[in-house]
Every structure is written in C-alpha cells, then in structure tokens.
N, CA, C and O atoms as a MOPAC input file, in Angstrom:
PM7 MOZYME 1SCF
protein

 N    189.32600 1   135.21100 1     4.45300 1
 C    188.52300 1   135.10800 1     5.64300 1
 C    187.47800 1   136.22700 1     5.68600 1
 O    186.34900 1   136.01600 1     6.12700 1
 N    187.86600 1   137.40500 1     5.22600 1
 C    186.91700 1   138.51900 1     5.25600 1
 C    185.70500 1   138.21900 1     4.38200 1
 O    184.57500 1   138.53500 1     4.75500 1
 N    185.93800 1   137.60700 1     3.21200 1
 C    184.83200 1   137.27100 1     2.31600 1
 C    183.89300 1   136.25000 1     2.95400 1
 O    182.68400 1   136.30100 1     2.72400 1
 N    184.42200 1   135.33300 1     3.74300 1
 C    183.60100 1   134.30200 1     4.37800 1
 C    182.57000 1   134.90400 1     5.32800 1
 O    181.54400 1   134.28100 1     5.60300 1
 N    182.82900 1   136.09100 1     5.82300 1
 C    181.90100 1   136.75500 1     6.73800 1
 C    180.85300 1   137.59200 1     6.01300 1
 O    179.93800 1   138.13100 1     6.63500 1
 N    180.99600 1   137.69800 1     4.68600 1
 C    180.09300 1   138.52900 1     3.89000 1
 C    179.02400 1   137.68300 1     3.21000 1
 O    179.18400 1   136.47800 1     3.01800 1
 N    177.94500 1   138.34000 1     2.85800 1
 C    176.93600 1   137.68800 1     2.02300 1
 C    177.48000 1   137.63300 1     0.59600 1
 O    178.43400 1   138.33200 1     0.25500 1
 N    176.87000 1   136.80900 1    -0.21400 1
 C    177.24100 1   136.72000 1    -1.62700 1
 C    177.16200 1   138.09400 1    -2.29800 1
 O    178.06400 1   138.49200 1    -3.03400 1
 N    176.07900 1   138.79800 1    -2.03100 1
 C    175.88400 1   140.11600 1    -2.64000 1
 C    176.95800 1   141.09600 1    -2.18900 1
 O    177.47600 1   141.85800 1    -3.00500 1
 N    177.29700 1   141.08800 1    -0.91300 1
 C    178.33300 1   141.98700 1    -0.40500 1
 C    179.69800 1   141.68000 1    -1.03300 1
 O    180.47600 1   142.59300 1    -1.31100 1
 N    179.98200 1   140.40200 1    -1.25300 1
 C    181.25600 1   140.02300 1    -1.88100 1
 C    181.32900 1   140.56400 1    -3.30400 1
 O    182.37200 1   141.06900 1    -3.72000 1
 N    180.24500 1   140.46600 1    -4.04400 1
 C    180.22100 1   141.00100 1    -5.41800 1
 C    180.33400 1   142.52300 1    -5.38300 1
 O    181.04300 1   143.11300 1    -6.19800 1
 N    179.64000 1   143.15500 1    -4.44300 1
 C    179.74400 1   144.61600 1    -4.31400 1
 C    181.18100 1   145.03600 1    -4.03300 1
 O    181.64000 1   146.05900 1    -4.54200 1
 N    181.89100 1   144.25700 1    -3.23100 1
 C    183.28500 1   144.56800 1    -2.93100 1
 C    184.15100 1   144.45200 1    -4.19100 1
 O    185.05800 1   145.25700 1    -4.40000 1
 N    183.86900 1   143.45500 1    -5.02200 1
 C    184.60500 1   143.32100 1    -6.28500 1
 C    184.37400 1   144.51700 1    -7.20000 1
 O    185.24200 1   144.87200 1    -7.99800 1
 N    183.21000 1   145.13100 1    -7.08200 1
 C    182.88000 1   146.29100 1    -7.91800 1
 C    183.29800 1   147.61800 1    -7.30000 1
 O    183.14900 1   148.66600 1    -7.92700 1
 N    183.82400 1   147.58400 1    -6.06500 1
 C    184.29600 1   148.80900 1    -5.42000 1
 C    185.43300 1   149.40000 1    -6.24900 1
 O    186.14100 1   148.68400 1    -6.95600 1
 N    185.59000 1   150.68800 1    -6.15100 1
 C    186.53300 1   151.40800 1    -7.01100 1
 C    187.92300 1   150.78800 1    -7.09000 1
 O    188.40700 1   150.53000 1    -8.19200 1
 N    188.57200 1   150.54400 1    -5.97300 1
 C    189.94200 1   150.02800 1    -5.98000 1
 C    190.03000 1   148.63200 1    -6.57400 1
 O    190.91300 1   148.35600 1    -7.38700 1
 N    189.12600 1   147.75300 1    -6.17500 1
 C    189.15700 1   146.38100 1    -6.66600 1
 C    188.79900 1   146.33100 1    -8.14600 1
 O    189.44800 1   145.61900 1    -8.91300 1
 N    187.79100 1   147.06600 1    -8.55000 1
 C    187.39400 1   147.10300 1    -9.95900 1
 C    188.52800 1   147.64900 1   -10.82000 1
 O    188.76300 1   147.15300 1   -11.92100 1
 N    189.22500 1   148.66000 1   -10.32900 1
 C    190.35600 1   149.21900 1   -11.07300 1
 C    191.45900 1   148.16900 1   -11.23800 1
 O    192.06300 1   148.06000 1   -12.30500 1
 N    191.71400 1   147.40600 1   -10.18700 1
 C    192.72200 1   146.35500 1   -10.25500 1
 C    192.31100 1   145.27500 1   -11.26700 1
 O    193.14900 1   144.78700 1   -12.02500 1
 N    191.02800 1   144.90500 1   -11.27900 1
 C    190.54900 1   143.92300 1   -12.25100 1
 C    190.69800 1   144.44600 1   -13.67200 1
 O    191.13700 1   143.72500 1   -14.56800 1
 N    190.32800 1   145.71400 1   -13.87000 1
 C    190.45800 1   146.31600 1   -15.20100 1
 C    191.91800 1   146.32100 1   -15.66000 1
 O    192.20200 1   146.03700 1   -16.82400 1
 N    192.83900 1   146.63900 1   -14.75800 1
 C    194.27000 1   146.63600 1   -15.08800 1
 C    194.74600 1   145.23300 1   -15.44300 1
 O    195.54400 1   145.06100 1   -16.36400 1
 N    194.26700 1   144.24100 1   -14.72400 1
 C    194.64900 1   142.84900 1   -15.01500 1
 C    194.17300 1   142.43300 1   -16.39900 1
 O    194.91800 1   141.81300 1   -17.15900 1
 N    192.93000 1   142.77500 1   -16.72400 1
 C    192.41100 1   142.46100 1   -18.05600 1
 C    193.19900 1   143.21100 1   -19.12900 1
 O    193.51800 1   142.64500 1   -20.17400 1
 N    193.51000 1   144.47100 1   -18.87400 1
 C    194.27500 1   145.27100 1   -19.84400 1
 C    195.65100 1   144.66800 1   -20.08600 1
 O    196.13400 1   144.65300 1   -21.21800 1
 N    196.28600 1   144.17100 1   -19.02400 1
 C    197.60100 1   143.53400 1   -19.16400 1
 C    197.53300 1   142.28500 1   -20.04000 1
 O    198.52500 1   141.89000 1   -20.65300 1
 N    196.35500 1   141.67000 1   -20.09200 1
 C    196.15400 1   140.48200 1   -20.92900 1
 C    195.63400 1   140.85700 1   -22.32300 1
 O    195.31500 1   139.98100 1   -23.12700 1
 N    195.55000 1   142.15700 1   -22.60100 1
 C    195.13300 1   142.61500 1   -23.92200 1
 C    193.63400 1   142.76000 1   -24.10400 1
 O    193.14800 1   142.83600 1   -25.23200 1
 N    192.89300 1   142.79900 1   -22.99600 1
 C    191.43300 1   142.91200 1   -23.07300 1
 C    190.96900 1   144.26700 1   -22.55300 1
 O    191.56000 1   144.83300 1   -21.63300 1
 N    189.91100 1   144.76900 1   -23.15400 1
 C    189.30400 1   146.02600 1   -22.73800 1
 C    187.96200 1   145.72900 1   -22.09400 1
 O    187.15000 1   144.99300 1   -22.65500 1
 N    187.72600 1   146.29400 1   -20.92500 1
 C    186.46600 1   146.08600 1   -20.22000 1
 C    185.43200 1   147.07800 1   -20.73400 1
 O    185.64900 1   148.28900 1   -20.69100 1
 N    184.31300 1   146.56500 1   -21.21700 1
 C    183.20500 1   147.41400 1   -21.65400 1
 C    182.26700 1   147.69700 1   -20.48600 1
 O    181.76200 1   148.81000 1   -20.34000 1
 N    182.03600 1   146.66600 1   -19.64300 1
 C    181.17800 1   146.86100 1   -18.47000 1
 C    181.43700 1   145.76400 1   -17.45100 1
 O    181.83400 1   144.64900 1   -17.78800 1
 N    181.20100 1   146.11300 1   -16.20900 1
 C    181.25500 1   145.17200 1   -15.08700 1
 C    180.05100 1   145.50700 1   -14.22300 1
 O    179.84900 1   146.66200 1   -13.84800 1
 N    179.24500 1   144.48300 1   -13.90700 1
 C    178.06000 1   144.75100 1   -13.10500 1
 C    177.63700 1   143.52500 1   -12.30500 1
 O    177.95600 1   142.38700 1   -12.64700 1
 N    176.91500 1   143.79800 1   -11.23600 1
 C    176.34300 1   142.73600 1   -10.41500 1
 C    175.05200 1   142.29500 1   -11.08800 1
 O    174.23400 1   143.12500 1   -11.48500 1
 N    174.87500 1   140.98000 1   -11.21600 1
 C    173.65500 1   140.42900 1   -11.78300 1
 C    173.14300 1   139.33100 1   -10.85700 1
 O    173.90100 1   138.76100 1   -10.07200 1
 N    171.86600 1   139.04800 1   -10.95600 1
 C    171.29300 1   137.92700 1   -10.21600 1
 C    170.98700 1   136.82800 1   -11.22500 1
 O    170.33200 1   137.06900 1   -12.23900 1
 N    171.46400 1   135.62300 1   -10.94100 1
 C    171.28500 1   134.48200 1   -11.83600 1
 C    170.71900 1   133.29700 1   -11.04200 1
 O    170.70800 1   133.30400 1    -9.81100 1
 N    170.26000 1   132.30300 1   -11.76100 1
 C    169.82500 1   131.06200 1   -11.13900 1
 C    170.90200 1   130.02200 1   -11.38900 1
 O    171.26100 1   129.74800 1   -12.53300 1
 N    171.41400 1   129.44500 1   -10.30800 1
 C    172.45700 1   128.42700 1   -10.38400 1
 C    172.06000 1   127.27800 1    -9.47200 1
 O    171.83100 1   127.47400 1    -8.27900 1
 N    171.98100 1   126.09300 1   -10.03000 1
 C    171.54800 1   124.90300 1    -9.28200 1
 C    170.17100 1   125.10400 1    -8.65600 1
 O    169.89800 1   124.63900 1    -7.55000 1
 N    169.30900 1   125.81300 1    -9.39500 1
 C    167.93600 1   126.02000 1    -8.96200 1
 C    167.73600 1   127.08800 1    -7.90000 1
 O    166.63000 1   127.25300 1    -7.38600 1
 N    168.79300 1   127.81200 1    -7.56900 1
 C    168.70300 1   128.83800 1    -6.52700 1
 C    169.21500 1   130.17300 1    -7.04900 1
 O    170.09300 1   130.20200 1    -7.91200 1
 N    168.67600 1   131.28700 1    -6.53600 1
 C    169.17500 1   132.60000 1    -6.95700 1
 C    170.54500 1   132.87900 1    -6.33300 1
 O    170.79500 1   132.56300 1    -5.17000 1
 N    171.41700 1   133.47500 1    -7.13400 1
 C    172.75400 1   133.85700 1    -6.67700 1
 C    173.14100 1   135.17300 1    -7.32700 1
 O    172.68100 1   135.50700 1    -8.41900 1
 N    173.99600 1   135.91200 1    -6.63100 1
 C    174.57500 1   137.11800 1    -7.22300 1
 C    175.87900 1   136.73300 1    -7.90600 1
 O    176.60200 1   135.84800 1    -7.44800 1
 N    176.16300 1   137.41400 1    -9.00800 1
 C    177.36900 1   137.11300 1    -9.76900 1
 C    177.92900 1   138.40700 1   -10.35500 1
 O    177.25000 1   139.43300 1   -10.40200 1
 N    179.16600 1   138.33700 1   -10.79500 1
 C    179.81100 1   139.46400 1   -11.46100 1
 C    179.82700 1   139.18600 1   -12.95400 1
 O    180.42400 1   138.20700 1   -13.40200 1
 N    179.16600 1   140.05100 1   -13.72900 1
 C    179.17100 1   139.93200 1   -15.18500 1
 C    180.14600 1   140.95700 1   -15.73900 1
 O    180.04000 1   142.15000 1   -15.45200 1
 N    181.09800 1   140.48000 1   -16.53700 1
 C    182.07500 1   141.36100 1   -17.16500 1
 C    182.00900 1   141.15300 1   -18.66300 1
 O    182.14500 1   140.03200 1   -19.15200 1
 N    181.80000 1   142.24200 1   -19.39000 1
 C    181.84700 1   142.19000 1   -20.85000 1
 C    183.16200 1   142.81400 1   -21.27200 1
 O    183.48000 1   143.94400 1   -20.90400 1
 N    183.92100 1   142.05900 1   -22.05000 1
 C    185.24700 1   142.48900 1   -22.49400 1
 C    185.30900 1   142.44400 1   -24.01100 1
 O    184.41100 1   141.92700 1   -24.67600 1
 N    186.38300 1   142.99300 1   -24.53600 1
 C    186.65800 1   142.80600 1   -25.96100 1
 C    188.16100 1   142.61400 1   -26.12700 1
 O    188.97300 1   143.18300 1   -25.39800 1
 N    188.49300 1   141.79700 1   -27.10600 1
 C    189.89600 1   141.54100 1   -27.43200 1
 C    189.97300 1   141.35100 1   -28.94200 1
 O    189.36400 1   140.43300 1   -29.49100 1
 N    190.70500 1   142.20100 1   -29.59300 1
 C    190.83000 1   142.17100 1   -31.04900 1
 C    189.45400 1   142.13400 1   -31.71900 1
 O    189.20500 1   141.32500 1   -32.61300 1
 N    188.57500 1   143.01500 1   -31.27400 1
 C    187.21900 1   143.17800 1   -31.80500 1
 C    186.30900 1   141.97400 1   -31.59200 1
 O    185.29200 1   141.84600 1   -32.27500 1
 N    186.65100 1   141.09900 1   -30.66900 1
 C    185.79800 1   139.96000 1   -30.31800 1
 C    185.23400 1   140.21100 1   -28.92200 1
 O    185.98000 1   140.47500 1   -27.97900 1
 N    183.91300 1   140.12700 1   -28.80200 1
 C    183.27700 1   140.29000 1   -27.49300 1
 C    183.48500 1   139.03000 1   -26.66700 1
 O    183.37900 1   137.91300 1   -27.17300 1
 N    183.78300 1   139.22700 1   -25.39600 1
 C    183.98000 1   138.14300 1   -24.44300 1
 C    183.08000 1   138.43600 1   -23.24800 1
 O    183.02800 1   139.56700 1   -22.76500 1
 N    182.37700 1   137.41800 1   -22.77600 1
 C    181.46700 1   137.56800 1   -21.64600 1
 C    181.90800 1   136.60500 1   -20.54800 1
 O    181.98100 1   135.39600 1   -20.76700 1
 N    182.19800 1   137.14100 1   -19.37600 1
 C    182.58800 1   136.33200 1   -18.21700 1
 C    181.56300 1   136.53000 1   -17.11600 1
 O    181.20600 1   137.65700 1   -16.77300 1
 N    181.10100 1   135.42600 1   -16.57200 1
 C    180.18500 1   135.45100 1   -15.44400 1
 C    180.87300 1   134.72300 1   -14.29900 1
 O    181.23900 1   133.55500 1   -14.43300 1
 N    181.04700 1   135.41000 1   -13.17500 1
 C    181.75400 1   134.82600 1   -12.03600 1
 C    180.82600 1   134.72200 1   -10.83400 1
 O    180.23000 1   135.70500 1   -10.39500 1
 N    180.72000 1   133.49700 1   -10.31400 1
 C    179.97700 1   133.23200 1    -9.08700 1
 C    180.99900 1   132.96400 1    -8.00500 1
 O    181.94600 1   132.20500 1    -8.20900 1
 N    180.81100 1   133.58200 1    -6.86000 1
 C    181.77300 1   133.45100 1    -5.75800 1
 C    181.11200 1   132.79100 1    -4.56200 1
 O    180.07100 1   133.23700 1    -4.08100 1
 N    181.73400 1   131.72500 1    -4.09300 1
 C    181.23900 1   130.99600 1    -2.92700 1
 C    182.35400 1   130.96500 1    -1.88600 1
 O    183.35900 1   130.27700 1    -2.06600 1
 N    182.17800 1   131.69500 1    -0.82200 1
 C    183.21800 1   131.79700 1     0.20000 1
 C    182.81200 1   131.11900 1     1.50800 1
 O    183.50100 1   131.25800 1     2.51900 1
 N    181.71500 1   130.40100 1     1.49200 1
 C    181.27700 1   129.69500 1     2.68400 1
 C    181.46600 1   128.18600 1     2.49300 1
 O    180.57200 1   127.40000 1     2.80600 1
 N    182.61300 1   127.79500 1     1.98600 1
 C    182.91500 1   126.38100 1     1.68900 1
 C    183.96000 1   125.84800 1     2.66600 1
 O    184.94000 1   125.22400 1     2.26000 1
 N    183.74600 1   126.09300 1     3.93100 1
 C    184.71900 1   125.64900 1     4.92100 1
 C    185.94800 1   126.53500 1     4.88000 1
 O    185.83500 1   127.75800 1     4.96200 1
 N    187.11500 1   125.93600 1     4.75600 1
 C    188.37900 1   126.67800 1     4.75700 1
 C    188.72100 1   127.26800 1     3.38800 1
 O    189.74500 1   127.93500 1     3.24200 1
 N    187.88300 1   127.03300 1     2.39900 1
 C    188.19900 1   127.45900 1     1.04300 1
 C    187.11300 1   128.35300 1     0.46500 1
 O    185.95600 1   128.31900 1     0.88500 1
 N    187.51800 1   129.14500 1    -0.50100 1
 C    186.58000 1   129.90700 1    -1.29500 1
 C    186.63500 1   129.36400 1    -2.71000 1
 O    187.67700 1   128.89000 1    -3.16400 1
 N    185.50900 1   129.43400 1    -3.40500 1
 C    185.43200 1   128.92000 1    -4.76200 1
 C    184.85300 1   130.00200 1    -5.65600 1
 O    183.83900 1   130.61800 1    -5.32600 1
 N    185.50100 1   130.22700 1    -6.78600 1
 C    184.95300 1   131.11800 1    -7.80300 1
 C    184.77000 1   130.30900 1    -9.07000 1
 O    185.71400 1   129.69500 1    -9.56600 1
 N    183.56000 1   130.30800 1    -9.59000 1
 C    183.26900 1   129.62400 1   -10.84900 1
 C    183.14600 1   130.70100 1   -11.91200 1
 O    182.34000 1   131.62100 1   -11.77900 1
 N    183.93900 1   130.58900 1   -12.95800 1
 C    183.90900 1   131.55200 1   -14.04900 1
 C    183.42000 1   130.86100 1   -15.30900 1
 O    183.98400 1   129.85500 1   -15.74000 1
 N    182.36800 1   131.41100 1   -15.89300 1
 C    181.81800 1   130.89900 1   -17.13800 1
 C    182.07400 1   131.94300 1   -18.21400 1
 O    181.80800 1   133.12700 1   -18.00400 1
 N    182.58200 1   131.52100 1   -19.35400 1
 C    182.89500 1   132.47600 1   -20.40400 1
 C    182.33100 1   132.06600 1   -21.74000 1
 O    182.22100 1   130.87900 1   -22.04600 1
 N    181.97700 1   133.04600 1   -22.52500 1
 C    181.54000 1   132.79700 1   -23.89400 1
 C    182.06200 1   133.92800 1   -24.77200 1
 O    182.39700 1   135.01200 1   -24.29500 1
 N    182.11800 1   133.64300 1   -26.05600 1
 C    182.67000 1   134.59200 1   -27.02500 1
 C    181.60800 1   134.97300 1   -28.03900 1
 O    180.69300 1   134.19800 1   -28.31800 1
 N    181.73500 1   136.14700 1   -28.57700 1
 C    180.88000 1   136.72500 1   -29.61400 1
 C    179.48500 1   137.03200 1   -29.05800 1
 O    179.05500 1   138.18400 1   -29.10000 1
 N    178.76400 1   136.01600 1   -28.53300 1
 C    177.44900 1   136.21100 1   -27.93900 1
 C    177.48600 1   135.80800 1   -26.47100 1
 O    178.25900 1   134.93500 1   -26.07600 1
 N    176.64500 1   136.45000 1   -25.66800 1
 C    176.56600 1   136.11900 1   -24.24400 1
 C    175.75100 1   134.83900 1   -24.06900 1
 O    174.52400 1   134.85800 1   -24.16000 1
 N    176.43600 1   133.74400 1   -23.82100 1
 C    175.79200 1   132.43800 1   -23.59700 1
 C    175.97200 1   131.97300 1   -22.15400 1
 O    175.75900 1   130.79900 1   -21.85100 1
 N    176.36000 1   132.88200 1   -21.26600 1
 C    176.68300 1   132.48600 1   -19.89500 1
 C    175.46700 1   131.92200 1   -19.15400 1
 O    175.61800 1   130.99800 1   -18.35300 1
 N    174.28000 1   132.45100 1   -19.40000 1
 C    173.07900 1   131.91800 1   -18.74800 1
 C    172.85600 1   130.46300 1   -19.17600 1
 O    172.48600 1   129.62600 1   -18.35200 1
 N    173.07800 1   130.16100 1   -20.44500 1
 C    172.93300 1   128.78300 1   -20.93600 1
 C    173.96300 1   127.86600 1   -20.29300 1
 O    173.67400 1   126.70200 1   -20.01400 1
 N    175.15500 1   128.38100 1   -20.05800 1
 C    176.20100 1   127.57200 1   -19.43400 1
 C    175.83400 1   127.20800 1   -17.99800 1
 O    176.17600 1   126.12200 1   -17.52800 1
 N    175.14000 1   128.10600 1   -17.29700 1
 C    174.70800 1   127.81700 1   -15.93000 1
 C    173.81100 1   126.58200 1   -15.87700 1
 O    173.81400 1   125.84100 1   -14.89400 1
 N    173.04800 1   126.37300 1   -16.94100 1
 C    172.10900 1   125.25100 1   -16.98800 1
 C    172.80900 1   123.90100 1   -17.15800 1
 O    172.17600 1   122.85800 1   -16.99800 1
 N    174.09000 1   123.90500 1   -17.47600 1
 C    174.83500 1   122.65700 1   -17.62100 1
 C    175.17600 1   122.01900 1   -16.27900 1
 O    175.54000 1   120.84400 1   -16.22200 1
 N    175.05900 1   122.78600 1   -15.20600 1
 C    175.36200 1   122.28200 1   -13.86100 1
 C    174.10500 1   121.70400 1   -13.23800 1
 O    173.00100 1   122.19300 1   -13.47700 1
 N    174.27400 1   120.67000 1   -12.44600 1
 C    173.13700 1   120.07200 1   -11.75200 1
 C    173.61200 1   119.46900 1   -10.42500 1
 O    174.78300 1   119.13000 1   -10.25300 1
 N    172.66700 1   119.34900 1    -9.50200 1
 C    172.96300 1   118.79000 1    -8.19700 1
 C    173.06300 1   117.27600 1    -8.29200 1
 O    172.32700 1   116.63900 1    -9.04600 1
 N    173.96000 1   116.72100 1    -7.53500 1
 C    174.08000 1   115.25200 1    -7.48000 1
 C    173.30800 1   114.71200 1    -6.31000 1
 O    173.28300 1   113.50100 1    -6.09100 1

C-alpha cells in the first residue's frame, strides 16, 4: 500500500535505499550472484518514459543484467516486470518486445 502512494521514481529510490539495497544484495548472494551495480535508469516502455532498477550481476564469471519496472498503481495489486539477459545487456531490446493492445 505504501508503494501505491509513491511515484514510480520514488519507489525505485526506495529500492536503492541502504537497507533495502542491502537486503537485495544479500538475496542475490544467497543465490550465488555478486552485484556489480544497482542504479535507477529511465527507459521507454510501451512508448512512455518509466523509471526502472538496473542491476548488473555476475555468477560464475557470467554477466547478468536485470531490469525491473515497478507498477504499483494497478488497483489492489502491484506488478514488477523483470527483464534479464546474459553476457551482454540486451534489456533495452527486450523492452521493445512489448506493445499496447
């Protein structure tokens, strides 16, 4: 509910806050991944600008790129879309696979 009252940018900023970011890093570490960077980025999704969380990870010397878009104004639900690619960052290309109906 708290996220529903925030802007998209504020929600991403909260994910990057010290305590939350530390928890995310610990979760990735428990899965055997090392976080190289986590940052707020602006992307185009469905023809509109959105803020997203970009996380670059590595696992067994393989680079992993995760881009997470958070939508918390979907009625009673929140939605997080996570796009991932390996070796090279192809997350921007993956965004282009979505289209409005």
